mmCIF file of C-alpha atoms in Angstrom:
data_model
loop_
_atom_site.group_PDB
_atom_site.id
_atom_site.type_symbol
_atom_site.label_atom_id
_atom_site.label_comp_id
_atom_site.label_asym_id
_atom_site.label_seq_id
_atom_site.Cartn_x
_atom_site.Cartn_y
_atom_site.Cartn_z
ATOM 1 C CA MET A 13 90.561 100.355 19.603
ATOM 2 C CA PHE A 14 88.345 103.305 18.641
ATOM 3 C CA ALA A 15 86.227 103.302 15.499
ATOM 4 C CA SER A 16 86.364 106.086 12.959
ATOM 5 C CA ASN A 17 83.248 104.918 11.131
ATOM 6 C CA ALA A 18 81.539 102.447 13.437
ATOM 7 C CA THR A 19 78.124 101.327 12.174
ATOM 8 C CA ALA A 20 75.075 99.659 13.648
ATOM 9 C CA ASN A 21 71.683 98.466 12.485
ATOM 10 C CA ASP A 22 68.991 96.076 13.593
ATOM 11 C CA GLU A 23 70.905 93.100 12.236
ATOM 12 C CA VAL A 24 74.241 94.104 13.844
ATOM 13 C CA GLU A 25 76.035 91.423 11.805
ATOM 14 C CA SER A 26 76.618 93.952 9.013
ATOM 15 C CA ALA A 27 78.122 96.531 11.380
ATOM 16 C CA GLU A 28 81.832 97.308 11.507
ATOM 17 C CA LEU A 29 82.738 96.266 15.041
ATOM 18 C CA PRO A 30 86.040 96.275 16.947
ATOM 19 C CA ASP A 31 87.839 92.988 17.535
ATOM 20 C CA TYR A 32 86.055 91.422 20.490
ATOM 21 C CA ASP A 33 89.221 91.121 22.568
ATOM 22 C CA ASP A 34 90.194 94.730 21.814
ATOM 23 C CA ARG A 35 86.877 96.392 22.623
ATOM 24 C CA PRO A 36 87.010 99.736 24.473
ATOM 25 C CA GLU A 37 85.756 99.736 28.060
ATOM 26 C CA VAL A 38 82.712 101.892 28.774
ATOM 27 C CA ARG A 39 81.656 102.515 32.375
ATOM 28 C CA VAL A 40 77.909 102.834 32.919
ATOM 29 C CA VAL A 41 77.146 105.095 35.883
ATOM 30 C CA GLY A 42 73.541 104.539 36.921
ATOM 31 C CA THR A 43 71.505 107.257 38.627
ATOM 32 C CA GLY A 44 67.879 106.215 38.073
ATOM 33 C CA GLY A 45 65.196 107.899 35.982
ATOM 34 C CA THR A 46 62.595 106.657 33.510
ATOM 35 C CA ILE A 47 65.238 104.605 31.689
ATOM 36 C CA ALA A 48 65.515 102.577 34.908
ATOM 37 C CA SER A 49 61.768 102.502 35.595
ATOM 38 C CA THR A 50 58.912 100.152 34.856
ATOM 39 C CA GLN A 51 55.176 100.735 34.785
ATOM 40 C CA ALA A 52 54.414 97.230 36.032
ATOM 41 C CA ALA A 53 56.311 97.793 39.279
ATOM 42 C CA ALA A 54 54.440 101.019 39.943
ATOM 43 C CA GLY A 55 50.982 99.512 39.553
ATOM 44 C CA ASP A 56 49.285 102.911 39.515
ATOM 45 C CA GLY A 57 49.906 104.134 35.995
ATOM 46 C CA GLY A 58 53.127 105.855 36.959
ATOM 47 C CA TYR A 59 56.729 104.631 36.934
ATOM 48 C CA SER A 60 58.707 102.879 39.638
ATOM 49 C CA LEU A 61 62.505 102.781 39.859
ATOM 50 C CA GLU A 62 63.002 99.069 39.406
ATOM 51 C CA GLU A 63 66.085 98.542 37.255
ATOM 52 C CA GLN A 64 69.728 99.012 38.242
ATOM 53 C CA ALA A 65 72.312 100.036 35.635
ATOM 54 C CA GLU A 66 73.525 96.470 35.042
ATOM 55 C CA ALA A 67 70.007 95.182 34.379
ATOM 56 C CA ILE A 68 69.319 98.008 31.934
ATOM 57 C CA VAL A 69 72.436 97.240 29.914
ATOM 58 C CA ASN A 70 71.917 93.474 30.011
ATOM 59 C CA ALA A 71 68.560 94.047 28.333
ATOM 60 C CA VAL A 72 70.476 95.337 25.281
ATOM 61 C CA PRO A 73 72.934 92.486 24.558
ATOM 62 C CA VAL A 74 74.193 94.075 21.333
ATOM 63 C CA LEU A 75 76.126 96.602 23.451
ATOM 64 C CA ASP A 76 78.587 93.839 24.248
ATOM 65 C CA GLU A 77 79.620 93.784 20.596
ATOM 66 C CA PHE A 78 80.746 97.421 20.737
ATOM 67 C CA ALA A 79 82.367 97.692 24.143
ATOM 68 C CA GLU A 80 83.204 95.953 27.378
ATOM 69 C CA ILE A 81 80.643 97.333 29.809
ATOM 70 C CA THR A 82 81.379 97.851 33.507
ATOM 71 C CA PHE A 83 79.065 99.351 36.094
ATOM 72 C CA ASP A 84 78.709 101.736 39.013
ATOM 73 C CA GLN A 85 75.552 102.881 40.796
ATOM 74 C CA PRO A 86 76.280 105.925 43.007
ATOM 75 C CA VAL A 87 72.659 107.146 43.014
ATOM 76 C CA GLN A 88 69.211 105.668 42.327
ATOM 77 C CA LYS A 89 66.591 108.430 42.293
ATOM 78 C CA PRO A 90 64.076 110.117 40.020
ATOM 79 C CA SER A 91 66.026 113.037 38.553
ATOM 80 C CA PRO A 92 63.816 115.770 40.144
ATOM 81 C CA PHE A 93 64.934 114.370 43.540
ATOM 82 C CA LEU A 94 68.646 114.790 42.783
ATOM 83 C CA ASN A 95 70.462 117.562 44.643
ATOM 84 C CA ALA A 96 73.896 119.152 44.405
ATOM 85 C CA GLU A 97 75.345 116.530 46.768
ATOM 86 C CA ASP A 98 74.173 113.838 44.343
ATOM 87 C CA PHE A 99 75.729 115.702 41.419
ATOM 88 C CA VAL A 100 79.061 115.706 43.259
ATOM 89 C CA GLU A 101 78.799 111.972 44.037
ATOM 90 C CA ILE A 102 78.218 111.334 40.329
ATOM 91 C CA THR A 103 81.256 113.502 39.528
ATOM 92 C CA LYS A 104 83.351 111.368 41.867
ATOM 93 C CA ALA A 105 82.106 108.150 40.239
ATOM 94 C CA ILE A 106 83.010 109.555 36.805
ATOM 95 C CA MET A 107 86.458 110.655 37.971
ATOM 96 C CA ASP A 108 87.099 107.266 39.605
ATOM 97 C CA ALA A 109 86.209 105.518 36.338
ATOM 98 C CA ALA A 110 88.524 107.806 34.381
ATOM 99 C CA ARG A 111 91.399 107.074 36.786
ATOM 100 C CA GLU A 112 90.787 103.367 36.290
ATOM 101 C CA GLY A 113 91.425 103.842 32.580
ATOM 102 C CA VAL A 114 88.012 103.363 30.981
ATOM 103 C CA ASP A 115 87.584 104.666 27.440
ATOM 104 C CA GLY A 116 84.234 106.368 27.883
ATOM 105 C CA ILE A 117 81.550 106.967 30.504
ATOM 106 C CA LEU A 118 77.808 106.629 30.052
ATOM 107 C CA VAL A 119 75.494 108.125 32.689
ATOM 108 C CA THR A 120 71.919 106.783 32.733
ATOM 109 C CA HIS A 121 69.663 109.525 34.043
ATOM 110 C CA GLY A 122 66.104 110.767 34.333
ATOM 111 C CA THR A 123 65.201 113.296 31.651
ATOM 112 C CA ASP A 124 63.577 115.913 33.903
ATOM 113 C CA ALA A 125 66.920 117.134 35.260
ATOM 114 C CA ILE A 126 69.346 115.525 32.816
ATOM 115 C CA GLU A 127 70.322 118.866 31.268
ATOM 116 C CA GLU A 128 71.251 120.298 34.685
ATOM 117 C CA ASN A 129 73.486 117.412 35.686
ATOM 118 C CA ALA A 130 75.127 117.246 32.247
ATOM 119 C CA PHE A 131 75.846 120.994 32.379
ATOM 120 C CA PHE A 132 77.254 120.678 35.906
ATOM 121 C CA GLN A 133 79.554 117.829 34.900
ATOM 122 C CA ASP A 134 80.757 119.753 31.847
ATOM 123 C CA LEU A 135 81.790 122.603 34.156
ATOM 124 C CA VAL A 136 83.730 120.526 36.680
ATOM 125 C CA LEU A 137 85.237 117.726 34.569
ATOM 126 C CA ASP A 138 88.437 117.944 32.533
ATOM 127 C CA LEU A 139 88.827 114.497 30.962
ATOM 128 C CA ASP A 140 90.269 113.154 27.739
ATOM 129 C CA ILE A 141 87.392 110.691 27.399
ATOM 130 C CA PRO A 142 83.751 111.502 26.567
ATOM 131 C CA VAL A 143 81.003 111.516 29.190
ATOM 132 C CA VAL A 144 77.596 110.764 27.690
ATOM 133 C CA PHE A 145 74.285 111.263 29.488
ATOM 134 C CA VAL A 146 71.434 109.109 28.242
ATOM 135 C CA GLY A 147 67.827 108.731 29.302
ATOM 136 C CA ALA A 148 64.442 107.612 28.062
ATOM 137 C CA MET A 149 61.019 109.160 27.715
ATOM 138 C CA ARG A 150 59.314 105.786 28.080
ATOM 139 C CA PRO A 151 59.799 103.183 30.824
ATOM 140 C CA ALA A 152 61.802 100.027 30.251
ATOM 141 C CA ASP A 153 58.706 97.816 29.903
ATOM 142 C CA ALA A 154 56.817 100.096 27.475
ATOM 143 C CA ILE A 155 55.779 98.625 24.121
ATOM 144 C CA SER A 156 58.003 101.113 22.299
ATOM 145 C CA ALA A 157 60.672 101.804 24.925
ATOM 146 C CA ASP A 158 63.285 104.247 23.633
ATOM 147 C CA GLY A 159 65.937 103.445 26.245
ATOM 148 C CA PRO A 160 67.654 100.548 24.408
ATOM 149 C CA ALA A 161 68.236 102.526 21.207
ATOM 150 C CA ASN A 162 69.490 105.501 23.226
ATOM 151 C CA LEU A 163 71.934 103.256 25.097
ATOM 152 C CA LEU A 164 73.291 101.863 21.840
ATOM 153 C CA SER A 165 73.710 105.378 20.425
ATOM 154 C CA ALA A 166 75.608 106.489 23.537
ATOM 155 C CA VAL A 167 77.964 103.499 23.446
ATOM 156 C CA ARG A 168 78.609 104.090 19.743
ATOM 157 C CA LEU A 169 79.597 107.686 20.546
ATOM 158 C CA CYS A 170 82.014 106.493 23.246
ATOM 159 C CA THR A 171 83.803 104.293 20.699
ATOM 160 C CA ARG A 172 84.411 107.115 18.226
ATOM 161 C CA GLU A 173 87.881 108.634 18.088
ATOM 162 C CA GLU A 174 86.433 112.084 17.245
ATOM 163 C CA PHE A 175 85.136 112.307 20.823
ATOM 164 C CA HIS A 176 88.504 111.556 22.439
ATOM 165 C CA LEU A 177 90.354 114.880 22.543
ATOM 166 C CA THR A 178 93.850 115.429 23.891
ATOM 167 C CA ASP A 179 94.418 119.202 23.840
ATOM 168 C CA GLU A 180 91.122 120.139 25.514
ATOM 169 C CA PRO A 181 88.362 118.421 27.532
ATOM 170 C CA SER A 182 86.610 115.757 25.485
ATOM 171 C CA GLY A 183 83.298 117.136 26.712
ATOM 172 C CA VAL A 184 79.972 116.036 28.152
ATOM 173 C CA TYR A 185 77.089 115.134 25.861
ATOM 174 C CA MET A 186 73.465 114.099 26.008
ATOM 175 C CA VAL A 187 72.309 111.480 23.488
ATOM 176 C CA MET A 188 68.623 110.881 22.864
ATOM 177 C CA ASN A 189 66.525 110.060 19.820
ATOM 178 C CA ASP A 190 69.589 109.516 17.558
ATOM 179 C CA THR A 191 70.831 113.050 18.316
ATOM 180 C CA ILE A 192 74.055 114.164 20.017
ATOM 181 C CA HIS A 193 73.711 117.360 22.066
ATOM 182 C CA ALA A 194 76.410 119.407 23.796
ATOM 183 C CA ALA A 195 75.748 119.685 27.536
ATOM 184 C CA ARG A 196 75.930 123.485 27.338
ATOM 185 C CA ASP A 197 73.023 123.832 24.925
ATOM 186 C CA VAL A 198 70.533 121.014 25.402
ATOM 187 C CA ARG A 199 67.046 121.754 26.762
ATOM 188 C CA LYS A 200 63.981 119.632 27.357
ATOM 189 C CA SER A 201 61.250 121.245 25.258
ATOM 190 C CA HIS A 202 58.215 118.987 25.731
ATOM 191 C CA THR A 203 56.806 117.048 28.650
ATOM 192 C CA SER A 204 56.258 113.710 26.911
ATOM 193 C CA VAL A 205 57.315 113.342 23.263
ATOM 194 C CA VAL A 206 60.365 111.260 22.430
ATOM 195 C CA ASP A 207 62.088 114.033 20.466
ATOM 196 C CA THR A 208 61.809 116.473 23.356
ATOM 197 C CA PHE A 209 65.444 117.609 23.487
ATOM 198 C CA GLU A 210 66.699 120.561 21.451
ATOM 199 C CA SER A 211 69.883 122.603 21.228
ATOM 200 C CA GLY A 212 68.410 125.832 19.882
ATOM 201 C CA PRO A 213 70.338 128.039 17.434
ATOM 202 C CA ALA A 214 73.648 126.309 18.247
ATOM 203 C CA GLY A 215 72.245 123.038 16.995
ATOM 204 C CA PRO A 216 73.243 119.484 17.912
ATOM 205 C CA ILE A 217 76.782 118.172 17.655
ATOM 206 C CA GLY A 218 75.537 115.510 15.273
ATOM 207 C CA ILE A 219 73.139 112.666 14.588
ATOM 208 C CA LEU A 220 73.438 108.897 14.425
ATOM 209 C CA THR A 221 72.142 106.856 11.505
ATOM 210 C CA ASP A 222 72.222 103.083 11.061
ATOM 211 C CA SER A 223 75.490 103.364 9.169
ATOM 212 C CA GLU A 224 77.360 106.402 10.508
ATOM 213 C CA ILE A 225 77.638 109.332 12.893
ATOM 214 C CA VAL A 226 77.194 112.674 11.116
ATOM 215 C CA LEU A 227 78.878 115.631 12.835
ATOM 216 C CA TYR A 228 77.580 119.168 12.308
ATOM 217 C CA ARG A 229 80.037 120.895 14.633
ATOM 218 C CA GLU A 230 83.185 120.045 16.531
ATOM 219 C CA PRO A 231 82.911 117.727 19.554
ATOM 220 C CA GLY A 232 84.249 119.051 22.841
ATOM 221 C CA SER A 233 83.229 121.110 25.847
ATOM 222 C CA TYR A 234 81.464 124.413 25.199
ATOM 223 C CA THR A 235 81.425 125.599 28.822
ATOM 224 C CA ALA A 236 84.061 127.178 31.030
ATOM 225 C CA ASN A 237 86.487 124.717 32.603
ATOM 226 C CA LEU A 238 85.930 125.179 36.353
ATOM 227 C CA THR A 239 87.642 122.145 37.826
ATOM 228 C CA CYS A 240 88.230 122.619 41.548
ATOM 229 C CA GLU A 241 89.775 120.587 44.337
ATOM 230 C CA ASN A 242 86.970 121.233 46.828
ATOM 231 C CA LEU A 243 84.014 119.615 45.071
ATOM 232 C CA ASP A 244 82.327 118.827 48.385
ATOM 233 C CA LYS A 245 81.996 122.546 49.098
ATOM 234 C CA ILE A 246 79.884 123.251 46.005
ATOM 235 C CA PRO A 247 76.593 122.112 47.625
ATOM 236 C CA ASP A 248 77.272 124.526 50.494
ATOM 237 C CA LYS A 249 76.690 127.501 48.201
ATOM 238 C CA THR A 250 73.234 129.051 48.491
ATOM 239 C CA VAL A 251 72.146 130.586 45.176
ATOM 240 C CA PRO A 252 68.381 131.161 44.877
ATOM 241 C CA ILE A 253 66.556 132.125 41.685
ATOM 242 C CA ALA A 254 64.553 135.355 42.018
ATOM 243 C CA ASP A 255 61.743 135.557 39.488
ATOM 244 C CA THR A 256 59.948 138.540 38.014
ATOM 245 C CA GLY A 257 56.481 139.228 36.656
ATOM 246 C CA ALA A 258 53.501 141.483 37.083
ATOM 247 C CA GLY A 259 53.380 142.533 40.731
ATOM 248 C CA TYR A 260 56.324 140.410 41.865
ATOM 249 C CA GLU A 261 57.874 141.469 45.161
ATOM 250 C CA PRO A 262 61.683 141.635 45.531
ATOM 251 C CA PHE A 263 61.672 139.783 48.856
ATOM 252 C CA ILE A 264 64.681 137.560 48.051
ATOM 253 C CA PHE A 265 66.858 140.609 47.377
ATOM 254 C CA GLU A 266 65.483 142.497 50.378
ATOM 255 C CA GLN A 267 66.026 139.613 52.796
ATOM 256 C CA ALA A 268 69.519 138.938 51.442
ATOM 257 C CA THR A 269 70.544 142.601 51.684
ATOM 258 C CA ALA A 270 69.166 142.850 55.217
ATOM 259 C CA GLY A 271 71.107 139.759 56.290
ATOM 260 C CA GLU A 272 67.935 137.771 56.947
ATOM 261 C CA TYR A 273 68.698 135.286 54.150
ATOM 262 C CA ASP A 274 72.307 134.107 53.954
ATOM 263 C CA VAL A 275 73.047 133.764 50.232
ATOM 264 C CA ASP A 276 76.256 133.449 48.235
ATOM 265 C CA GLY A 277 74.673 134.860 45.092
ATOM 266 C CA ILE A 278 71.344 135.381 43.339
ATOM 267 C CA VAL A 279 70.151 134.552 39.828
ATOM 268 C CA LEU A 280 67.561 137.057 38.585
ATOM 269 C CA HIS A 281 65.138 135.446 36.121
ATOM 270 C CA THR A 282 64.180 138.290 33.797
ATOM 271 C CA THR A 283 61.733 138.882 30.986
ATOM 272 C CA GLY A 284 62.914 139.355 27.400
ATOM 273 C CA ASN A 285 66.321 140.968 27.144
ATOM 274 C CA GLY A 286 66.599 141.681 30.862
ATOM 275 C CA GLY A 287 63.455 143.626 31.778
ATOM 276 C CA VAL A 288 62.135 143.399 35.357
ATOM 277 C CA GLN A 289 59.696 145.255 37.608
ATOM 278 C CA PRO A 290 61.117 148.607 38.881
ATOM 279 C CA PRO A 291 61.041 147.542 42.564
ATOM 280 C CA ILE A 292 63.094 144.487 41.639
ATOM 281 C CA THR A 293 65.642 146.624 39.796
ATOM 282 C CA GLU A 294 66.007 148.842 42.851
ATOM 283 C CA ALA A 295 66.381 145.892 45.225
ATOM 284 C CA ARG A 296 68.821 144.187 42.843
ATOM 285 C CA ASP A 297 71.066 147.262 42.782
ATOM 286 C CA LYS A 298 71.068 147.456 46.578
ATOM 287 C CA ALA A 299 72.135 143.802 46.728
ATOM 288 C CA LEU A 300 74.981 144.506 44.302
ATOM 289 C CA ASP A 301 76.033 147.515 46.386
ATOM 290 C CA ALA A 302 76.082 145.227 49.422
ATOM 291 C CA GLY A 303 78.544 142.958 47.636
ATOM 292 C CA ILE A 304 76.124 140.140 46.787
ATOM 293 C CA PRO A 305 76.905 138.595 43.369
ATOM 294 C CA VAL A 306 73.869 138.882 41.081
ATOM 295 C CA THR A 307 73.438 137.420 37.614
ATOM 296 C CA ALA A 308 70.593 137.807 35.146
ATOM 297 C CA SER A 309 69.125 135.037 32.994
ATOM 298 C CA THR A 310 66.216 135.492 30.607
ATOM 299 C CA ARG A 311 63.086 133.379 30.767
ATOM 300 C CA VAL A 312 62.969 133.484 26.945
ATOM 301 C CA TYR A 313 63.991 130.078 25.672
ATOM 302 C CA TRP A 314 66.611 131.085 23.130
ATOM 303 C CA GLY A 315 68.814 134.067 22.407
ATOM 304 C CA PRO A 316 71.665 135.795 24.266
ATOM 305 C CA MET A 317 71.038 138.713 26.613
ATOM 306 C CA SER A 318 72.735 142.066 26.265
ATOM 307 C CA SER A 319 73.947 143.947 29.316
ATOM 308 C CA GLY A 320 71.293 146.625 28.780
ATOM 309 C CA PRO A 321 71.623 149.899 30.695
ATOM 310 C CA THR A 322 74.019 148.301 33.229
ATOM 311 C CA PRO A 323 77.417 147.541 31.662
ATOM 312 C CA ASP A 324 78.352 144.035 32.750
ATOM 313 C CA ASP A 325 82.087 144.581 32.386
ATOM 314 C CA GLU A 326 82.336 146.955 35.350
ATOM 315 C CA GLU A 327 83.771 145.357 38.468
ATOM 316 C CA GLY A 328 81.026 144.362 40.882
ATOM 317 C CA SER A 329 78.238 144.960 38.383
ATOM 318 C CA LEU A 330 75.423 142.658 37.278
ATOM 319 C CA VAL A 331 76.547 139.679 35.172
ATOM 320 C CA THR A 332 74.289 138.726 32.261
ATOM 321 C CA MET A 333 74.226 134.999 31.638
ATOM 322 C CA GLU A 334 74.057 135.210 27.839
ATOM 323 C CA ASP A 335 71.772 132.317 26.764
ATOM 324 C CA ILE A 336 72.346 130.108 29.816
ATOM 325 C CA PRO A 337 68.964 129.337 31.456
ATOM 326 C CA ALA A 338 68.388 130.203 35.098
ATOM 327 C CA TRP A 339 68.580 126.618 36.379
ATOM 328 C CA ASN A 340 72.018 126.193 34.799
ATOM 329 C CA ALA A 341 73.081 129.751 35.659
ATOM 330 C CA ARG A 342 72.542 128.823 39.306
ATOM 331 C CA LEU A 343 74.844 125.812 38.966
ATOM 332 C CA LEU A 344 77.484 127.881 37.174
ATOM 333 C CA MET A 345 77.420 130.406 40.014
ATOM 334 C CA MET A 346 77.743 127.689 42.660
ATOM 335 C CA VAL A 347 80.743 126.136 40.908
ATOM 336 C CA ALA A 348 82.425 129.447 40.012
ATOM 337 C CA LEU A 349 82.004 130.808 43.534
ATOM 338 C CA THR A 350 83.543 127.635 44.944
ATOM 339 C CA ALA A 351 86.438 127.657 42.479
ATOM 340 C CA ALA A 352 87.169 131.376 43.004
ATOM 341 C CA GLU A 353 90.502 131.868 44.708
ATOM 342 C CA ASP A 354 92.151 135.281 44.750
ATOM 343 C CA GLU A 355 89.620 137.170 42.619
ATOM 344 C CA PRO A 356 86.319 138.671 43.851
ATOM 345 C CA ALA A 357 83.426 136.209 43.694
ATOM 346 C CA ILE A 358 81.364 138.152 41.168
ATOM 347 C CA GLU A 359 84.367 138.475 38.869
ATOM 348 C CA ALA A 360 84.913 134.699 38.971
ATOM 349 C CA VAL A 361 81.326 134.280 37.793
ATOM 350 C CA ARG A 362 81.779 136.922 35.077
ATOM 351 C CA LYS A 363 84.894 135.145 33.801
ATOM 352 C CA ALA A 364 83.094 131.786 33.709
ATOM 353 C CA VAL A 365 80.218 133.231 31.693
ATOM 354 C CA TYR A 366 82.642 134.901 29.283
ATOM 355 C CA GLU A 367 84.449 131.601 28.729
ATOM 356 C CA SER A 368 81.098 129.887 28.035
ATOM 357 C CA LYS A 369 79.776 132.379 25.481
ATOM 358 C CA TYR A 370 79.527 131.933 21.738
ATOM 359 C CA ALA A 371 79.606 135.640 20.861
ATOM 360 C CA ASN A 372 82.736 137.125 19.291
ATOM 361 C CA GLU A 373 83.141 140.645 20.657
ATOM 362 C CA THR A 374 85.782 141.545 18.060
ATOM 363 C CA VAL A 375 83.117 141.666 15.356
ATOM 364 C CA SER A 376 81.899 145.238 14.905
ATOM 365 C CA PRO A 377 78.202 145.962 14.327
ATOM 366 C CA SER A 378 77.291 146.446 10.700
ATOM 367 C CA ALA A 379 77.196 150.037 9.521
ATOM 368 C CA LEU A 380 74.871 149.230 6.644
#
C-alpha cells in the first residue's frame, strides 16, 4: 500500500502510483487559514474564509491518484483566532481518524499559528501514522497559489513507508514549499514570502522533488511524548508569557505571587542566553519560592539556552526551555502540567523539556 519511492510531476502519468483500488486512505482535517481563503470573497484586498476542506482538495484532482481522501472539518477559523480549546478539538478529530484506520492525516491550517498547533499535536499524539500540517501563503484564487502543490507534497509524505513508524510515534510534520519540517523545529521567518518556514540549525527532515523524497534526518517525533487522558483540562491551564526589556516591570510575577493573578505557571521571555532586568529576576525568584513553576525561553531565534547562574536541575528551580520559543514553551507547560500525576508540577515540565532537547550531556567540553 505504501510507496518507498513514490514520484510526482506535472504530467502525473509518469509517476509511480499505487494500484487505484489499493490506495492508502488520507483524512483531511480542515481548520481554515489562507489555504482555505479567497481574495474575491473578501472584496477588500484581504482574504475571506470561503473554502471547506473538501473543496480545497477537489481543486487538486491529482490527489485522488495517490490516496483515497476523506474529510473532517472540526474548525474553520483564521489561525490567529484559534485557542487551546480548538487545538484539543483538532486533536480529537485526528485521534478519531486514527481509530477509524486511516493511513495518514493531513491538517489544512493557517500559517500564522501553524507551528504552534503542530507542536501541540506532536506533544499529545502517539500514533503510528504521520500527521502532516499544510498551509499556503497565497489564497486559493491567487494567480500563483501555493496551496495545491503543498497539498500534493503532504499527501505524498503520507504515502511513504518511512513515515509510518511502529516502535515510536510516527511524528507530526509541517510541509510547505517542497520542504518537510519536524513540528518541534519549524518557525515562520517572514510575513509574506512563500519560503517563509525554516527549521534552524536542526534543519528540515527532507525535501520533495518531482521524482523523489530526499531525507536529511530520521522521520519521527522530536518532542516529549505527553499523551494524557484529560485533554479537555489542558485549556484550563493559565500560563502567561512575561516579557523583558529596557524598563520592563515585573507585574505578572508580582500579581501571581500576591495571589492577584491565578496562574499555573509563567514563561519568562528573556534576552540572549537568559538575561533579564534585575527587578524581573528578583520577582521571578519570589514566584519560584512561592511554588509557581517558571520557565525561561530566549527571544533569540536560534540556539539553546544554558541554565546560567541558576542551576536548572535543582528541584523547584527555574527551567530553561533550551531552543523552544516562548509561544511553544507555553503550550509545553500547559500540557506537562495537565499530564503531571504524582510528581511536582515544575518537575513534570523539566522532564518534558529534557525529553525534547537535542543536547547530549554525556559529551564533555573540549579541553583544547
